[in-house]
mmCIF file of C-alpha atoms in Angstrom:
data_model
loop_
_atom_site.group_PDB
_atom_site.id
_atom_site.type_symbol
_atom_site.label_atom_id
_atom_site.label_comp_id
_atom_site.label_asym_id
_atom_site.label_seq_id
_atom_site.Cartn_x
_atom_site.Cartn_y
_atom_site.Cartn_z
ATOM 1 C CA MET S 1 -22.707 12.202 14.074
ATOM 2 C CA GLY S 2 -21.434 10.712 10.815
ATOM 3 C CA ARG S 3 -24.952 9.925 9.609
ATOM 4 C CA LEU S 4 -26.183 13.351 10.647
ATOM 5 C CA ALA S 5 -23.303 14.986 8.779
ATOM 6 C CA ARG S 6 -24.164 12.911 5.714
ATOM 7 C CA ALA S 7 -27.775 14.062 5.959
ATOM 8 C CA GLY S 8 -26.556 17.640 6.337
ATOM 9 C CA LEU S 9 -24.456 17.198 3.221
ATOM 10 C CA TYR S 10 -27.580 16.666 1.112
ATOM 11 C CA ALA S 11 -29.697 19.169 3.044
ATOM 12 C CA GLY S 12 -27.080 21.751 2.114
ATOM 13 C CA ALA S 13 -27.913 21.139 -1.530
ATOM 14 C CA LEU S 14 -31.434 22.384 -0.827
ATOM 15 C CA ILE S 15 -30.732 25.613 1.037
ATOM 16 C CA GLY S 16 -28.681 27.323 -1.686
ATOM 17 C CA PRO S 17 -31.313 27.236 -4.459
ATOM 18 C CA PHE S 18 -34.000 27.821 -1.826
ATOM 19 C CA GLY S 19 -32.343 31.023 -0.627
ATOM 20 C CA GLY S 20 -31.837 32.214 -4.182
ATOM 21 C CA ALA S 21 -35.436 31.688 -5.317
ATOM 22 C CA VAL S 22 -37.271 32.496 -2.080
ATOM 23 C CA THR S 23 -38.118 36.043 -3.196
ATOM 24 C CA THR S 24 -39.617 35.065 -6.568
ATOM 25 C CA SER S 25 -43.192 34.822 -5.249
ATOM 26 C CA ILE S 26 -43.044 37.720 -2.775
ATOM 27 C CA LEU S 27 -41.708 40.532 -4.952
ATOM 28 C CA PRO S 28 -44.911 42.631 -4.633
ATOM 29 C CA GLU S 29 -44.767 42.392 -0.818
ATOM 30 C CA ILE S 30 -41.064 43.249 -0.728
ATOM 31 C CA GLY S 31 -41.600 46.178 -3.058
ATOM 32 C CA ALA S 32 -44.544 47.481 -1.029
ATOM 33 C CA SER S 33 -42.433 47.443 2.165
ATOM 34 C CA PHE S 34 -39.970 49.886 0.640
ATOM 35 C CA GLY S 35 -42.228 51.846 -1.723
ATOM 36 C CA ARG S 36 -40.839 50.081 -4.792
ATOM 37 C CA SER S 37 -42.480 48.331 -7.731
ATOM 38 C CA PRO S 38 -42.393 44.544 -8.053
ATOM 39 C CA GLY S 39 -40.115 45.042 -11.054
ATOM 40 C CA SER S 40 -37.620 46.934 -8.908
ATOM 41 C CA ALA S 41 -37.899 44.282 -6.200
ATOM 42 C CA ALA S 42 -36.829 41.700 -8.786
ATOM 43 C CA ALA S 43 -33.306 43.070 -8.293
ATOM 44 C CA THR S 44 -33.195 40.866 -5.175
ATOM 45 C CA LEU S 45 -32.812 37.913 -7.551
ATOM 46 C CA THR S 46 -30.029 39.498 -9.600
ATOM 47 C CA TYR S 47 -28.102 40.710 -6.569
ATOM 48 C CA TYR S 48 -28.033 37.153 -5.245
ATOM 49 C CA LEU S 49 -27.177 35.414 -8.507
ATOM 50 C CA VAL S 50 -24.317 37.581 -9.787
ATOM 51 C CA PRO S 51 -21.886 37.264 -6.840
ATOM 52 C CA PHE S 52 -22.924 33.646 -6.417
ATOM 53 C CA ALA S 53 -21.951 32.797 -10.002
ATOM 54 C CA VAL S 54 -18.843 34.999 -10.249
ATOM 55 C CA LEU S 55 -17.259 33.967 -6.947
ATOM 56 C CA MET S 56 -17.720 30.282 -7.758
ATOM 57 C CA LEU S 57 -15.007 30.680 -10.378
ATOM 58 C CA ALA S 58 -12.578 30.756 -7.437
ATOM 59 C CA SER S 59 -14.471 29.531 -4.359
ATOM 60 C CA GLY S 60 -13.944 25.822 -5.012
ATOM 61 C CA THR S 61 -10.178 26.259 -5.306
ATOM 62 C CA LEU S 62 -10.038 28.352 -2.133
ATOM 63 C CA ALA S 63 -12.065 25.682 -0.339
ATOM 64 C CA GLN S 64 -9.526 23.079 -1.483
ATOM 65 C CA ARG S 65 -6.847 25.109 0.295
ATOM 66 C CA TRP S 66 -8.804 25.696 3.509
ATOM 67 C CA GLY S 67 -10.397 22.255 3.866
ATOM 68 C CA PRO S 68 -14.099 21.372 3.597
ATOM 69 C CA GLN S 69 -15.083 21.370 7.289
ATOM 70 C CA ARG S 70 -13.665 24.804 7.981
ATOM 71 C CA THR S 71 -14.943 26.312 4.736
ATOM 72 C CA VAL S 72 -18.500 25.025 4.917
ATOM 73 C CA ARG S 73 -19.009 25.980 8.567
ATOM 74 C CA ILE S 74 -17.829 29.547 7.993
ATOM 75 C CA ALA S 75 -19.948 29.781 4.836
ATOM 76 C CA TYR S 76 -23.107 28.571 6.599
ATOM 77 C CA LEU S 77 -22.597 30.957 9.505
ATOM 78 C CA ALA S 78 -22.053 33.828 7.062
ATOM 79 C CA TYR S 79 -25.202 32.730 5.233
ATOM 80 C CA ALA S 80 -27.136 32.803 8.520
ATOM 81 C CA VAL S 81 -25.861 36.263 9.481
ATOM 82 C CA THR S 82 -26.665 37.746 6.081
ATOM 83 C CA SER S 83 -30.119 36.143 6.185
ATOM 84 C CA VAL S 84 -30.792 37.844 9.523
ATOM 85 C CA LEU S 85 -29.607 41.096 7.969
ATOM 86 C CA ALA S 86 -32.112 40.574 5.133
ATOM 87 C CA ALA S 87 -34.898 39.941 7.650
ATOM 88 C CA CYS S 88 -34.015 43.142 9.502
ATOM 89 C CA SER S 89 -33.448 45.321 6.425
ATOM 90 C CA TRP S 90 -34.520 48.878 7.117
ATOM 91 C CA THR S 91 -33.966 50.129 3.555
ATOM 92 C CA PHE S 92 -34.170 48.521 0.136
ATOM 93 C CA GLU S 93 -30.452 49.106 -0.363
ATOM 94 C CA VAL S 94 -29.665 47.138 2.798
ATOM 95 C CA LEU S 95 -31.825 44.268 1.523
ATOM 96 C CA LEU S 96 -29.957 44.249 -1.801
ATOM 97 C CA ALA S 97 -26.607 44.286 -0.004
ATOM 98 C CA SER S 98 -27.699 41.371 2.211
ATOM 99 C CA ARG S 99 -28.812 39.415 -0.852
ATOM 100 C CA ALA S 100 -25.423 39.958 -2.504
ATOM 101 C CA LEU S 101 -23.678 38.748 0.662
ATOM 102 C CA GLN S 102 -25.994 35.703 0.787
ATOM 103 C CA GLY S 103 -24.998 34.788 -2.759
ATOM 104 C CA ALA S 104 -21.319 35.265 -1.918
ATOM 105 C CA ALA S 105 -21.619 32.983 1.130
ATOM 106 C CA ASN S 106 -23.481 30.293 -0.808
ATOM 107 C CA SER S 107 -20.784 30.235 -3.485
ATOM 108 C CA PHE S 108 -18.570 28.561 -0.853
ATOM 109 C CA THR S 109 -21.038 25.772 -0.038
ATOM 110 C CA THR S 110 -22.172 24.078 -3.275
ATOM 111 C CA PRO S 111 -18.705 23.207 -4.691
ATOM 112 C CA VAL S 112 -17.521 22.015 -1.269
ATOM 113 C CA LEU S 113 -20.518 19.710 -0.862
ATOM 114 C CA LEU S 114 -20.002 18.222 -4.329
ATOM 115 C CA ALA S 115 -16.293 17.677 -3.720
ATOM 116 C CA VAL S 116 -17.020 15.953 -0.384
ATOM 117 C CA ILE S 117 -19.561 13.692 -2.088
ATOM 118 C CA ALA S 118 -16.912 12.690 -4.633
ATOM 119 C CA ALA S 119 -14.318 12.069 -1.923
ATOM 120 C CA SER S 120 -16.637 10.032 0.320
ATOM 121 C CA THR S 121 -18.547 7.962 -2.270
ATOM 122 C CA PRO S 122 -17.304 4.866 -4.141
ATOM 123 C CA LYS S 123 -16.897 5.661 -7.825
ATOM 124 C CA GLU S 124 -19.418 3.034 -8.866
ATOM 125 C CA LYS S 125 -22.065 4.800 -6.753
ATOM 126 C CA LEU S 126 -21.098 8.397 -7.483
ATOM 127 C CA GLY S 127 -23.849 8.924 -10.073
ATOM 128 C CA ARG S 128 -26.549 7.936 -7.581
ATOM 129 C CA ALA S 129 -25.098 10.247 -4.932
ATOM 130 C CA LEU S 130 -24.990 13.155 -7.383
ATOM 131 C CA GLY S 131 -28.523 12.326 -8.473
ATOM 132 C CA LEU S 132 -29.728 12.636 -4.872
ATOM 133 C CA PHE S 133 -27.848 15.928 -4.576
ATOM 134 C CA GLY S 134 -29.521 17.137 -7.785
ATOM 135 C CA SER S 135 -32.952 16.128 -6.530
ATOM 136 C CA MET S 136 -32.418 18.153 -3.352
ATOM 137 C CA GLN S 137 -31.360 21.167 -5.399
ATOM 138 C CA ALA S 138 -34.528 20.801 -7.469
ATOM 139 C CA ALA S 139 -36.581 20.529 -4.273
ATOM 140 C CA GLY S 140 -35.075 23.759 -2.976
ATOM 141 C CA GLN S 141 -35.707 25.568 -6.254
ATOM 142 C CA THR S 142 -39.298 24.323 -6.420
ATOM 143 C CA SER S 143 -40.326 24.790 -2.791
ATOM 144 C CA ALA S 144 -38.835 28.272 -2.353
ATOM 145 C CA PRO S 145 -41.688 30.214 -4.051
ATOM 146 C CA LEU S 146 -44.282 28.227 -2.079
ATOM 147 C CA VAL S 147 -42.610 28.725 1.319
ATOM 148 C CA GLY S 148 -41.902 32.368 0.527
ATOM 149 C CA GLY S 149 -45.539 32.936 -0.386
ATOM 150 C CA LEU S 150 -46.840 31.202 2.750
ATOM 151 C CA THR S 151 -44.569 33.149 5.098
ATOM 152 C CA ALA S 152 -45.520 36.384 3.324
ATOM 153 C CA GLU S 153 -49.098 35.817 4.477
ATOM 154 C CA ILE S 154 -47.707 36.825 7.899
ATOM 155 C CA ASP S 155 -44.547 38.776 7.002
ATOM 156 C CA TRP S 156 -42.144 38.182 4.112
ATOM 157 C CA ARG S 157 -39.193 38.714 6.481
ATOM 158 C CA LEU S 158 -39.979 35.394 8.183
ATOM 159 C CA ALA S 159 -38.691 33.539 5.106
ATOM 160 C CA PHE S 160 -35.198 34.810 5.863
ATOM 161 C CA VAL S 161 -35.519 33.887 9.530
ATOM 162 C CA VAL S 162 -36.265 30.293 8.457
ATOM 163 C CA ILE S 163 -33.187 30.291 6.215
ATOM 164 C CA ALA S 164 -30.987 31.617 9.026
ATOM 165 C CA VAL S 165 -32.126 28.917 11.467
ATOM 166 C CA VAL S 166 -31.519 26.131 8.945
ATOM 167 C CA ALA S 167 -28.072 27.519 8.057
ATOM 168 C CA VAL S 168 -27.019 27.507 11.718
ATOM 169 C CA GLY S 169 -28.146 23.885 12.015
ATOM 170 C CA LEU S 170 -26.125 22.936 8.940
ATOM 171 C CA ALA S 171 -23.073 24.713 10.346
ATOM 172 C CA VAL S 172 -23.322 22.577 13.472
ATOM 173 C CA LEU S 173 -23.524 19.375 11.407
ATOM 174 C CA GLY S 174 -20.696 20.291 9.058
ATOM 175 C CA VAL S 175 -19.789 17.707 6.423
ATOM 176 C CA PRO S 176 -18.518 14.115 6.712
ATOM 177 C CA GLN S 177 -14.813 13.641 7.333
ATOM 178 C CA THR S 178 -12.865 12.331 4.337
ATOM 179 C CA ASP S 179 -9.329 11.082 3.806
ATOM 180 C CA ALA S 180 -8.601 13.957 1.441
ATOM 181 C CA GLU S 181 -6.174 16.507 2.846
ATOM 182 C CA PRO S 182 -6.482 20.241 2.075
ATOM 183 C CA GLU S 183 -4.569 21.166 -1.078
ATOM 184 C CA ARG S 184 -2.582 24.109 0.290
ATOM 185 C CA ASN S 185 -1.054 24.794 -3.113
ATOM 186 C CA ALA S 186 -4.235 24.413 -5.176
ATOM 187 C CA SER S 187 -4.180 27.047 -7.903
ATOM 188 C CA LEU S 188 -6.931 28.639 -9.921
ATOM 189 C CA ARG S 189 -5.140 27.581 -13.088
ATOM 190 C CA SER S 190 -5.498 23.910 -12.144
ATOM 191 C CA ALA S 191 -9.292 24.245 -12.363
ATOM 192 C CA PHE S 192 -9.261 25.758 -15.857
ATOM 193 C CA VAL S 193 -8.295 22.644 -17.802
ATOM 194 C CA PRO S 194 -10.071 20.895 -20.710
ATOM 195 C CA SER S 195 -11.675 18.273 -18.449
ATOM 196 C CA THR S 196 -13.386 21.200 -16.686
ATOM 197 C CA LEU S 197 -13.977 23.687 -19.472
ATOM 198 C CA TRP S 198 -15.872 21.331 -21.810
ATOM 199 C CA PRO S 199 -18.415 20.313 -19.135
ATOM 200 C CA ALA S 200 -18.616 23.985 -18.116
ATOM 201 C CA LEU S 201 -19.552 24.916 -21.687
ATOM 202 C CA VAL S 202 -22.210 22.192 -21.665
ATOM 203 C CA GLY S 203 -23.526 23.554 -18.353
ATOM 204 C CA PHE S 204 -23.657 27.102 -19.736
ATOM 205 C CA ILE S 205 -25.663 26.027 -22.781
ATOM 206 C CA GLY S 206 -27.705 23.386 -20.997
ATOM 207 C CA TRP S 207 -28.986 25.425 -18.061
ATOM 208 C CA GLY S 208 -29.374 28.601 -20.113
ATOM 209 C CA CYS S 209 -31.538 26.766 -22.670
ATOM 210 C CA LEU S 210 -33.465 24.611 -20.181
ATOM 211 C CA GLY S 211 -33.954 26.017 -16.664
ATOM 212 C CA GLY S 212 -33.180 29.512 -17.922
ATOM 213 C CA LEU S 213 -36.249 29.489 -20.204
ATOM 214 C CA SER S 214 -38.945 29.507 -17.499
ATOM 215 C CA PHE S 215 -39.691 33.190 -18.110
ATOM 216 C CA LEU S 216 -40.342 32.501 -21.831
ATOM 217 C CA VAL S 217 -42.713 29.678 -20.931
ATOM 218 C CA ALA S 218 -44.555 32.113 -18.658
ATOM 219 C CA PHE S 219 -44.710 34.626 -21.511
ATOM 220 C CA ARG S 220 -46.261 32.047 -23.841
ATOM 221 C CA LEU S 221 -48.796 30.860 -21.269
ATOM 222 C CA ASP S 222 -49.860 34.493 -20.885
ATOM 223 C CA ASP S 223 -49.702 35.666 -24.513
ATOM 224 C CA VAL S 224 -51.247 32.609 -26.179
ATOM 225 C CA PHE S 225 -53.456 31.046 -23.500
ATOM 226 C CA GLY S 226 -54.246 34.024 -21.253
ATOM 227 C CA LEU S 227 -53.400 32.301 -17.960
ATOM 228 C CA SER S 228 -53.203 34.369 -14.777
ATOM 229 C CA ALA S 229 -50.014 34.872 -12.772
ATOM 230 C CA GLY S 230 -51.158 32.350 -10.170
ATOM 231 C CA GLN S 231 -51.978 29.742 -12.779
ATOM 232 C CA ARG S 232 -48.649 30.271 -14.524
ATOM 233 C CA GLY S 233 -46.754 29.961 -11.252
ATOM 234 C CA VAL S 234 -48.394 26.660 -10.340
ATOM 235 C CA LEU S 235 -47.952 25.152 -13.796
ATOM 236 C CA LEU S 236 -44.294 26.139 -14.036
ATOM 237 C CA THR S 237 -43.472 24.134 -10.892
ATOM 238 C CA GLY S 238 -43.831 20.937 -12.932
ATOM 239 C CA PHE S 239 -40.255 21.503 -14.155
ATOM 240 C CA GLY S 240 -38.848 21.296 -10.637
ATOM 241 C CA VAL S 241 -41.157 18.516 -9.464
ATOM 242 C CA VAL S 242 -40.200 16.210 -12.327
ATOM 243 C CA GLY S 243 -36.546 17.147 -11.882
ATOM 244 C CA PHE S 244 -36.783 16.164 -8.227
ATOM 245 C CA LEU S 245 -38.500 12.848 -9.014
ATOM 246 C CA THR S 246 -36.116 11.810 -11.787
ATOM 247 C CA ALA S 247 -32.693 12.993 -10.580
ATOM 248 C CA ARG S 248 -31.894 9.840 -8.594
ATOM 249 C CA TYR S 249 -32.821 7.600 -11.521
ATOM 250 C CA ILE S 250 -30.606 9.704 -13.754
ATOM 251 C CA GLY S 251 -27.789 9.172 -11.264
ATOM 252 C CA LYS S 252 -28.286 5.407 -11.507
ATOM 253 C CA ALA S 253 -28.210 5.681 -15.313
ATOM 254 C CA ILE S 254 -24.874 7.508 -15.066
ATOM 255 C CA ASP S 255 -23.416 4.684 -12.980
ATOM 256 C CA ARG S 256 -24.631 2.137 -15.527
ATOM 257 C CA PHE S 257 -24.133 3.820 -18.903
ATOM 258 C CA GLY S 258 -21.666 6.652 -18.249
ATOM 259 C CA ALA S 259 -22.022 10.382 -17.735
ATOM 260 C CA GLY S 260 -21.328 11.300 -21.366
ATOM 261 C CA THR S 261 -24.117 9.094 -22.695
ATOM 262 C CA THR S 262 -26.597 10.419 -20.150
ATOM 263 C CA ALA S 263 -25.690 14.044 -20.944
ATOM 264 C CA ILE S 264 -26.280 13.400 -24.644
ATOM 265 C CA LEU S 265 -29.672 11.802 -23.992
ATOM 266 C CA GLY S 266 -30.685 14.641 -21.655
ATOM 267 C CA ALA S 267 -29.726 17.321 -24.158
ATOM 268 C CA THR S 268 -31.534 15.548 -27.014
ATOM 269 C CA LEU S 269 -34.713 15.158 -24.967
ATOM 270 C CA GLY S 270 -34.410 18.768 -23.837
ATOM 271 C CA ALA S 271 -34.135 20.050 -27.407
ATOM 272 C CA ALA S 272 -37.277 18.158 -28.403
ATOM 273 C CA MET S 273 -39.228 19.362 -25.360
ATOM 274 C CA VAL S 274 -38.180 23.016 -25.710
ATOM 275 C CA ALA S 275 -39.257 22.987 -29.366
ATOM 276 C CA ALA S 276 -42.556 21.377 -28.343
ATOM 277 C CA VAL S 277 -43.146 23.996 -25.622
ATOM 278 C CA GLY S 278 -42.845 26.713 -28.266
ATOM 279 C CA THR S 279 -45.162 25.037 -30.793
ATOM 280 C CA ALA S 280 -47.747 23.025 -28.823
ATOM 281 C CA PRO S 281 -51.314 24.233 -29.598
ATOM 282 C CA LEU S 282 -52.761 23.382 -26.154
ATOM 283 C CA ALA S 283 -51.789 24.762 -22.745
ATOM 284 C CA ALA S 284 -51.878 21.249 -21.270
ATOM 285 C CA MET S 285 -49.317 20.095 -23.839
ATOM 286 C CA VAL S 286 -47.063 23.057 -23.039
ATOM 287 C CA VAL S 287 -47.209 22.252 -19.327
ATOM 288 C CA LEU S 288 -46.489 18.554 -19.905
ATOM 289 C CA CYS S 289 -43.539 19.241 -22.192
ATOM 290 C CA TRP S 290 -42.136 21.815 -19.767
ATOM 291 C CA ALA S 291 -42.369 19.300 -16.916
ATOM 292 C CA LEU S 292 -40.452 16.724 -18.973
ATOM 293 C CA THR S 293 -37.846 19.410 -19.649
ATOM 294 C CA GLY S 294 -37.093 19.227 -15.926
ATOM 295 C CA ALA S 295 -35.970 15.618 -16.364
ATOM 296 C CA ALA S 296 -33.830 16.599 -19.356
ATOM 297 C CA ALA S 297 -32.176 19.375 -17.351
ATOM 298 C CA GLN S 298 -31.228 16.927 -14.603
ATOM 299 C CA GLY S 299 -29.851 14.576 -17.261
ATOM 300 C CA VAL S 300 -27.453 17.294 -18.368
ATOM 301 C CA LEU S 301 -26.585 18.836 -15.002
ATOM 302 C CA VAL S 302 -26.013 15.682 -12.966
ATOM 303 C CA SER S 303 -23.945 14.283 -15.839
ATOM 304 C CA ILE S 304 -21.585 17.248 -16.105
ATOM 305 C CA ASN S 305 -20.976 17.158 -12.358
ATOM 306 C CA ALA S 306 -20.122 13.468 -12.699
ATOM 307 C CA LEU S 307 -17.804 14.118 -15.661
ATOM 308 C CA VAL S 308 -15.792 16.605 -13.616
ATOM 309 C CA LEU S 309 -15.764 14.706 -10.337
ATOM 310 C CA GLN S 310 -14.736 11.464 -12.081
ATOM 311 C CA SER S 311 -11.778 13.178 -13.719
ATOM 312 C CA GLU S 312 -8.221 12.802 -12.467
ATOM 313 C CA ASN S 313 -7.811 16.507 -11.697
ATOM 314 C CA ALA S 314 -6.586 16.926 -8.109
ATOM 315 C CA ASN S 315 -8.471 20.219 -7.781
ATOM 316 C CA ARG S 316 -11.913 18.667 -8.178
ATOM 317 C CA GLY S 317 -13.524 21.216 -5.873
ATOM 318 C CA GLY S 318 -12.212 24.054 -8.010
ATOM 319 C CA SER S 319 -13.263 22.309 -11.206
ATOM 320 C CA VAL S 320 -16.843 21.633 -10.145
ATOM 321 C CA SER S 321 -16.979 25.203 -8.866
ATOM 322 C CA VAL S 322 -16.156 26.517 -12.345
ATOM 323 C CA VAL S 323 -18.814 24.266 -13.895
ATOM 324 C CA GLN S 324 -21.474 25.489 -11.465
ATOM 325 C CA SER S 325 -20.454 29.098 -12.087
ATOM 326 C CA LEU S 326 -20.863 28.757 -15.851
ATOM 327 C CA ARG S 327 -24.206 26.993 -15.317
ATOM 328 C CA PHE S 328 -25.652 29.998 -13.491
ATOM 329 C CA MET S 329 -24.050 32.449 -15.898
ATOM 330 C CA GLY S 330 -25.974 30.653 -18.624
ATOM 331 C CA ALA S 331 -29.206 31.268 -16.733
ATOM 332 C CA ALA S 332 -28.297 34.932 -16.306
ATOM 333 C CA ALA S 333 -27.535 35.267 -20.032
ATOM 334 C CA ALA S 334 -30.774 33.594 -21.176
ATOM 335 C CA PRO S 335 -33.058 36.662 -20.874
ATOM 336 C CA LEU S 336 -30.548 38.855 -22.706
ATOM 337 C CA ALA S 337 -30.224 36.323 -25.525
ATOM 338 C CA PHE S 338 -33.764 35.032 -25.963
ATOM 339 C CA VAL S 339 -36.151 37.886 -25.095
ATOM 340 C CA PRO S 340 -35.223 39.845 -28.268
ATOM 341 C CA LEU S 341 -35.730 36.666 -30.322
ATOM 342 C CA TYR S 342 -39.127 36.051 -28.741
ATOM 343 C CA GLN S 343 -40.154 39.645 -29.380
ATOM 344 C CA SER S 344 -39.035 39.328 -32.992
ATOM 345 C CA HIS S 345 -41.019 36.102 -33.454
ATOM 346 C CA PRO S 346 -42.225 33.955 -30.519
ATOM 347 C CA LEU S 347 -41.199 30.752 -32.256
ATOM 348 C CA LEU S 348 -37.567 31.864 -32.483
ATOM 349 C CA GLY S 349 -37.437 32.237 -28.705
ATOM 350 C CA PHE S 350 -37.814 28.450 -28.427
ATOM 351 C CA LEU S 351 -36.313 27.047 -31.624
ATOM 352 C CA VAL S 352 -32.966 28.805 -31.203
ATOM 353 C CA PRO S 353 -32.318 27.382 -27.700
ATOM 354 C CA ALA S 354 -33.525 23.993 -28.953
ATOM 355 C CA GLY S 355 -30.932 24.245 -31.715
ATOM 356 C CA LEU S 356 -28.210 25.169 -29.211
ATOM 357 C CA LEU S 357 -29.079 22.104 -27.128
ATOM 358 C CA ILE S 358 -28.522 19.931 -30.194
ATOM 359 C CA THR S 359 -24.866 21.035 -30.161
ATOM 360 C CA ILE S 360 -24.291 19.389 -26.767
ATOM 361 C CA PRO S 361 -24.041 15.802 -28.079
ATOM 362 C CA ALA S 362 -21.348 16.961 -30.512
ATOM 363 C CA ILE S 363 -19.459 18.818 -27.761
ATOM 364 C CA VAL S 364 -19.570 15.847 -25.375
ATOM 365 C CA THR S 365 -18.541 13.378 -28.102
ATOM 366 C CA TRP S 366 -15.714 15.528 -29.459
ATOM 367 C CA SER S 367 -14.330 16.451 -26.029
ATOM 368 C CA GLY S 368 -14.373 12.792 -24.998
ATOM 369 C CA ARG S 369 -12.387 11.785 -28.077
ATOM 370 C CA ALA S 370 -9.970 14.657 -27.550
ATOM 371 C CA GLY S 371 -9.339 13.551 -23.979
ATOM 372 C CA GLY S 372 -11.130 16.506 -22.415
ATOM 373 C CA THR S 373 -13.490 14.232 -20.509
ATOM 374 C CA ARG S 374 -13.164 10.674 -19.369
ATOM 375 C CA ARG S 375 -16.031 8.227 -19.481
ATOM 376 C CA THR S 376 -16.106 5.920 -16.490
ATOM 377 C CA PRO S 377 -17.335 2.484 -17.551
ATOM 378 C CA PRO S 378 -19.958 0.661 -15.524
ATOM 379 C CA PRO S 379 -18.601 -1.466 -12.668
ATOM 380 C CA GLY S 380 -17.447 -4.874 -13.841
ATOM 381 C CA GLY S 381 -16.930 -3.765 -17.416
ATOM 382 C CA PRO S 382 -19.460 -3.621 -20.263
ATOM 383 C CA PRO S 383 -22.786 -5.398 -19.728
ATOM 384 C CA ARG S 384 -22.713 -9.023 -20.819
ATOM 385 C CA PRO S 385 -25.241 -10.196 -23.403
ATOM 386 C CA ALA S 386 -28.172 -12.122 -22.009
#
């Protein structure tokens, strides 16, 4: 059962992003079922994301109080029930309500899973474990549109039935037992400390200017190269595929070189790739650079999780919850910030986020010197010269 619970721990990383993105490719079918436009059906994405991001400001701390086994099982069962409600929705308003409840339930899984990984993994192997977790999140994000589209060939509601079945299975598995006791007195204030807030700021900028830019890439592929919706959808998956393939290697790099160094390298690569996406003269170059941006995003995201979970804060679940919340708030803010820039001049839509990414190395370096984050050296001390 221990091995199965460990497998369930990483499978849980997949289902959250999968449930959030599953409607992206079936918006026309959802809209048609309720006499709505695809644009109106896109509210199913917003209604999931907003409660998911907002509740994560507190969900990790509450999970610290209740204990991981109890919290994650209740959250998965709630996720299953709300998924069944989505599958049975008889009005569009019921579907939106079920999506909001799905997001609320999922806000109590991701921070718990990350905290359990930190509590059950030796520190010298934590980066690799977080890299595997990140790769599963990327797999969920990437596969969701494909699975949603395939099930919609029969009935789009089947996608939510699949989610419900998987969530029940995960509830049965639970998470591995750890030596950590529930922190009955864990407070929200204990999560809002410098060792959390600096990585959270990096997550807000990093995900908003990397993963949050997929819609701008789609705009450019349409406006400049005239690609169809199907072609754009396939080409945009390169971001998630490369993120999935590279996340574990990034985790190993964190164990060897430190989370701060890896975050800096990821942000620098991301800035270069985002600028290239906005200026490349060939569609193939845009697609290649966007795929490499997926690796850069993992470099930033896996690193900030490691920075928080390696800290000495007792409320690590609450801290990583805050970081994840700010990450998704960054994605939600990206359209509001960058669409007007793109409409003003397409190049600005890419160069401004590239410029914001360049600030991350300075933030990581300054916060490390100020004591806001702690770099964990590689096991055995610095590498010896050959």
